[in-house]
mmCIF file of C-alpha atoms in Angstrom:
data_model
loop_
_atom_site.group_PDB
_atom_site.id
_atom_site.type_symbol
_atom_site.label_atom_id
_atom_site.label_comp_id
_atom_site.label_asym_id
_atom_site.label_seq_id
_atom_site.Cartn_x
_atom_site.Cartn_y
_atom_site.Cartn_z
ATOM 1 C CA VAL P 26 5.068 -12.746 1.419
ATOM 2 C CA GLN P 27 7.022 -15.698 0.045
ATOM 3 C CA ASP P 28 6.403 -14.634 -3.540
ATOM 4 C CA ILE P 29 7.713 -11.145 -2.811
ATOM 5 C CA LEU P 30 10.800 -12.596 -1.124
ATOM 6 C CA ASN P 31 11.428 -14.934 -4.065
ATOM 7 C CA ASN P 32 11.163 -12.146 -6.628
ATOM 8 C CA THR P 33 13.167 -9.304 -5.106
ATOM 9 C CA SER P 34 16.789 -8.254 -5.015
ATOM 10 C CA SER P 35 18.827 -5.604 -3.233
ATOM 11 C CA ASN P 36 18.364 -3.326 -6.284
ATOM 12 C CA ASP P 37 14.589 -3.186 -5.781
ATOM 13 C CA VAL P 38 12.572 -0.452 -4.119
ATOM 14 C CA LEU P 39 9.430 -1.760 -2.438
ATOM 15 C CA PHE P 40 6.454 0.495 -1.769
ATOM 16 C CA ASP P 41 4.292 -1.037 0.980
ATOM 17 C CA VAL P 42 0.987 0.805 0.535
ATOM 18 C CA GLY P 43 -1.271 0.244 3.524
ATOM 19 C CA ALA P 44 1.615 -0.999 5.663
ATOM 20 C CA TYR P 45 -0.622 -1.317 8.757
ATOM 21 C CA GLN P 46 1.634 -2.309 11.676
ATOM 22 C CA GLY P 47 4.459 -3.558 9.496
ATOM 23 C CA LEU P 48 4.067 -7.279 8.896
ATOM 24 C CA TYR P 49 5.327 -7.112 5.303
ATOM 25 C CA THR P 50 7.651 -4.161 5.889
ATOM 26 C CA ALA P 51 9.404 -5.734 8.886
ATOM 27 C CA LEU P 52 9.608 -9.255 7.482
ATOM 28 C CA ILE P 53 10.993 -8.144 4.131
ATOM 29 C CA ALA P 54 13.408 -5.683 5.792
ATOM 30 C CA LYS P 55 14.658 -8.520 8.029
ATOM 31 C CA ILE P 56 15.306 -10.912 5.152
ATOM 32 C CA LYS P 57 16.146 -8.654 2.208
ATOM 33 C CA SER P 58 18.615 -5.804 1.869
ATOM 34 C CA MET P 59 16.533 -3.386 -0.176
ATOM 35 C CA LYS P 60 14.941 0.038 0.132
ATOM 36 C CA ILE P 61 11.434 -0.114 1.597
ATOM 37 C CA VAL P 62 8.989 2.778 1.618
ATOM 38 C CA ALA P 63 5.941 2.212 3.833
ATOM 39 C CA PHE P 64 2.742 4.247 3.629
ATOM 40 C CA GLU P 65 0.457 4.144 6.671
ATOM 41 C CA PRO P 66 -1.953 7.021 7.311
ATOM 42 C CA HIS P 67 -3.392 5.758 10.607
ATOM 43 C CA PRO P 68 -1.352 7.409 13.406
ATOM 44 C CA GLU P 69 -1.554 4.547 15.930
ATOM 45 C CA ASN P 70 -0.697 1.889 13.355
ATOM 46 C CA ARG P 71 2.151 4.048 12.047
ATOM 47 C CA ASN P 72 3.594 4.350 15.570
ATOM 48 C CA ILE P 73 3.386 0.573 16.040
ATOM 49 C CA LEU P 74 5.083 0.136 12.652
ATOM 50 C CA LYS P 75 7.905 2.476 13.742
ATOM 51 C CA ASP P 76 8.230 0.604 17.058
ATOM 52 C CA ASN P 77 8.305 -2.791 15.307
ATOM 53 C CA LEU P 78 11.126 -1.642 13.045
ATOM 54 C CA GLU P 79 13.080 -0.032 15.875
ATOM 55 C CA ILE P 80 12.753 -3.023 18.234
ATOM 56 C CA ASN P 81 14.066 -5.305 15.501
ATOM 57 C CA GLY P 82 16.828 -2.956 14.334
ATOM 58 C CA LEU P 83 15.257 -2.611 10.873
ATOM 59 C CA LYS P 84 14.996 0.325 8.488
ATOM 60 C CA ALA P 85 12.268 1.593 6.214
ATOM 61 C CA ASP P 86 11.100 5.036 5.182
ATOM 62 C CA ILE P 87 7.629 5.635 6.649
ATOM 63 C CA TYR P 88 5.198 8.215 5.274
ATOM 64 C CA PRO P 89 1.895 9.280 6.856
ATOM 65 C CA TYR P 90 -0.077 9.335 3.620
ATOM 66 C CA ALA P 91 -2.948 7.347 2.228
ATOM 67 C CA LEU P 92 -2.300 6.875 -1.475
ATOM 68 C CA GLY P 93 -5.029 7.516 -4.019
ATOM 69 C CA ASN P 94 -5.601 8.867 -7.511
ATOM 70 C CA GLU P 95 -5.316 12.545 -6.499
ATOM 71 C CA CYS P 96 -3.853 14.746 -3.791
ATOM 72 C CA SER P 97 -6.527 15.733 -1.294
ATOM 73 C CA MET P 98 -7.713 15.227 2.248
ATOM 74 C CA GLY P 99 -9.537 11.984 2.961
ATOM 75 C CA HIS P 100 -11.392 10.358 5.800
ATOM 76 C CA LEU P 101 -10.006 7.163 7.272
ATOM 77 C CA ASN P 102 -12.609 5.014 8.993
ATOM 78 C CA VAL P 103 -11.307 3.755 12.323
ATOM 79 C CA ILE P 104 -12.240 0.189 13.174
ATOM 80 C CA LYS P 105 -11.151 -1.110 16.570
ATOM 81 C CA SER P 106 -10.508 -4.819 16.981
ATOM 82 C CA ASN P 107 -8.404 -7.163 19.078
ATOM 83 C CA ALA P 108 -5.829 -7.057 16.293
ATOM 84 C CA GLY P 109 -5.400 -3.292 16.634
ATOM 85 C CA GLN P 110 -6.605 -0.214 14.827
ATOM 86 C CA ARG P 111 -7.543 -0.732 11.216
ATOM 87 C CA GLY P 112 -8.242 2.065 8.822
ATOM 88 C CA ARG P 113 -10.232 2.377 5.623
ATOM 89 C CA LEU P 114 -10.720 5.439 3.418
ATOM 90 C CA ILE P 115 -14.416 6.249 3.388
ATOM 91 C CA ASP P 116 -16.987 8.668 2.059
ATOM 92 C CA GLU P 117 -17.476 11.746 4.241
ATOM 93 C CA THR P 118 -21.009 10.631 5.144
ATOM 94 C CA GLN P 119 -19.801 7.849 7.451
ATOM 95 C CA LYS P 120 -19.299 8.793 11.087
ATOM 96 C CA ARG P 121 -16.172 7.635 12.994
ATOM 97 C CA HIS P 122 -13.157 8.775 11.040
ATOM 98 C CA THR P 123 -9.818 10.539 11.109
ATOM 99 C CA GLU P 124 -8.819 13.062 8.466
ATOM 100 C CA VAL P 125 -5.678 12.063 6.532
ATOM 101 C CA GLU P 126 -3.597 13.380 3.659
ATOM 102 C CA VAL P 127 -4.071 11.520 0.392
ATOM 103 C CA LYS P 128 -1.285 11.694 -2.185
ATOM 104 C CA SER P 129 -0.954 10.068 -5.583
ATOM 105 C CA GLY P 130 1.944 7.765 -6.352
ATOM 106 C CA VAL P 131 2.969 10.092 -9.186
ATOM 107 C CA TRP P 132 3.072 13.058 -6.789
ATOM 108 C CA PHE P 133 5.187 11.096 -4.292
ATOM 109 C CA VAL P 134 7.714 9.963 -6.916
ATOM 110 C CA ASN P 135 7.988 13.490 -8.324
ATOM 111 C CA GLU P 136 8.455 15.012 -4.843
ATOM 112 C CA THR P 137 10.956 12.478 -3.456
ATOM 113 C CA ASN P 138 12.621 11.081 -6.560
ATOM 114 C CA ILE P 139 12.050 7.613 -5.060
ATOM 115 C CA ALA P 140 10.390 5.268 -7.544
ATOM 116 C CA PRO P 141 9.153 1.747 -6.852
ATOM 117 C CA THR P 142 10.178 -1.349 -8.720
ATOM 118 C CA ILE P 143 7.720 -3.381 -6.628
ATOM 119 C CA ILE P 144 4.430 -2.240 -5.090
ATOM 120 C CA LYS P 145 2.430 -4.099 -2.435
ATOM 121 C CA ILE P 146 -1.097 -2.740 -1.916
ATOM 122 C CA ASP P 147 -3.512 -3.589 0.898
ATOM 123 C CA VAL P 148 -5.884 -0.660 1.285
ATOM 124 C CA GLU P 149 -9.265 -2.090 2.241
ATOM 125 C CA GLY P 150 -11.231 -1.308 -0.926
ATOM 126 C CA LYS P 151 -9.369 1.641 -2.484
ATOM 127 C CA GLU P 152 -7.075 -0.479 -4.664
ATOM 128 C CA ARG P 153 -8.293 1.023 -7.928
ATOM 129 C CA GLU P 154 -7.591 4.587 -6.795
ATOM 130 C CA VAL P 155 -4.105 3.680 -5.555
ATOM 131 C CA ILE P 156 -3.158 1.943 -8.794
ATOM 132 C CA GLU P 157 -4.582 4.775 -10.927
ATOM 133 C CA GLY P 158 -2.585 7.249 -8.829
ATOM 134 C CA PHE P 159 0.678 5.619 -9.886
ATOM 135 C CA GLY P 160 -0.081 6.288 -13.566
ATOM 136 C CA ASP P 161 3.050 6.169 -15.719
ATOM 137 C CA VAL P 162 5.208 5.316 -12.684
ATOM 138 C CA LEU P 163 3.982 1.779 -13.410
ATOM 139 C CA ASP P 164 6.066 1.793 -16.622
ATOM 140 C CA ASN P 165 9.207 1.269 -14.530
ATOM 141 C CA CYS P 166 7.684 -1.058 -11.970
ATOM 142 C CA ARG P 167 8.356 -4.818 -12.268
ATOM 143 C CA LEU P 168 5.763 -6.246 -9.886
ATOM 144 C CA VAL P 169 2.507 -5.175 -8.272
ATOM 145 C CA TYR P 170 0.999 -7.224 -5.455
ATOM 146 C CA CYS P 171 -2.545 -6.162 -4.687
ATOM 147 C CA GLU P 172 -4.998 -7.538 -2.159
ATOM 148 C CA VAL P 173 -8.360 -6.889 -3.784
ATOM 149 C CA HIS P 174 -11.051 -6.224 -1.180
ATOM 150 C CA ASN P 175 -13.780 -5.339 -3.676
ATOM 151 C CA PRO P 176 -14.241 -8.223 -6.153
ATOM 152 C CA ASP P 177 -16.169 -5.886 -8.471
ATOM 153 C CA TYR P 178 -12.868 -4.083 -9.144
ATOM 154 C CA LYS P 179 -10.837 -7.185 -9.995
ATOM 155 C CA LYS P 180 -11.490 -7.232 -13.755
ATOM 156 C CA GLN P 181 -11.022 -3.460 -14.018
ATOM 157 C CA LEU P 182 -7.761 -3.593 -12.032
ATOM 158 C CA ASN P 183 -6.459 -6.461 -14.151
ATOM 159 C CA GLU P 184 -7.225 -4.611 -17.387
ATOM 160 C CA TYR P 185 -5.589 -1.421 -16.098
ATOM 161 C CA LEU P 186 -2.409 -3.249 -15.086
ATOM 162 C CA GLU P 187 -2.345 -5.267 -18.323
ATOM 163 C CA GLY P 188 -2.398 -1.912 -20.131
ATOM 164 C CA TYR P 189 1.002 -1.242 -18.511
ATOM 165 C CA GLY P 190 2.315 -4.620 -19.644
ATOM 166 C CA PHE P 191 1.764 -6.578 -16.445
ATOM 167 C CA GLU P 192 0.933 -10.262 -16.563
ATOM 168 C CA ILE P 193 -1.792 -11.058 -14.016
ATOM 169 C CA ASN P 194 -1.402 -14.028 -11.674
ATOM 170 C CA THR P 195 -3.672 -14.821 -8.748
ATOM 171 C CA ILE P 196 -1.614 -16.002 -5.803
ATOM 172 C CA PHE P 197 -4.483 -16.599 -3.421
ATOM 173 C CA GLU P 198 -8.215 -16.191 -3.797
ATOM 174 C CA GLN P 199 -10.512 -16.272 -0.797
ATOM 175 C CA HIS P 200 -14.030 -17.574 -1.364
#
């Protein structure tokens, strides 16, 4: 979070992809005066996110989509824990899930005319699909923060982002 706060200005547009219950969205909205667009497909988490913003008098645009590399319907695995409802896009063969709309970043930008300058991604293993779905939108994006849940994707993600001129820095690596 600190790195995002240190590298943003009021001219930025932050896309919080996988906003969950709003930790990043709310904290950044509280400290920075910038446009924030939050994507959270899980209905219960999205409602908590809305409540967190409202209780704290904060603003962000919230969309009910999972982002991916194409527009389709997807299945969000629902995992209950003490920390709340977590969601993860899954293959249709897994059991407990909720159907959600999946949109690409390119589709969203074309539909809304809102383009990110900074993207934060925390999507429980679908990072590659999200980044691919932004395509040439990445040309006008300054920073991408991505929590990589599948270490097998790390090299591929780095190469993809480097192809758009990004310099890769690891902020934190869990072992």
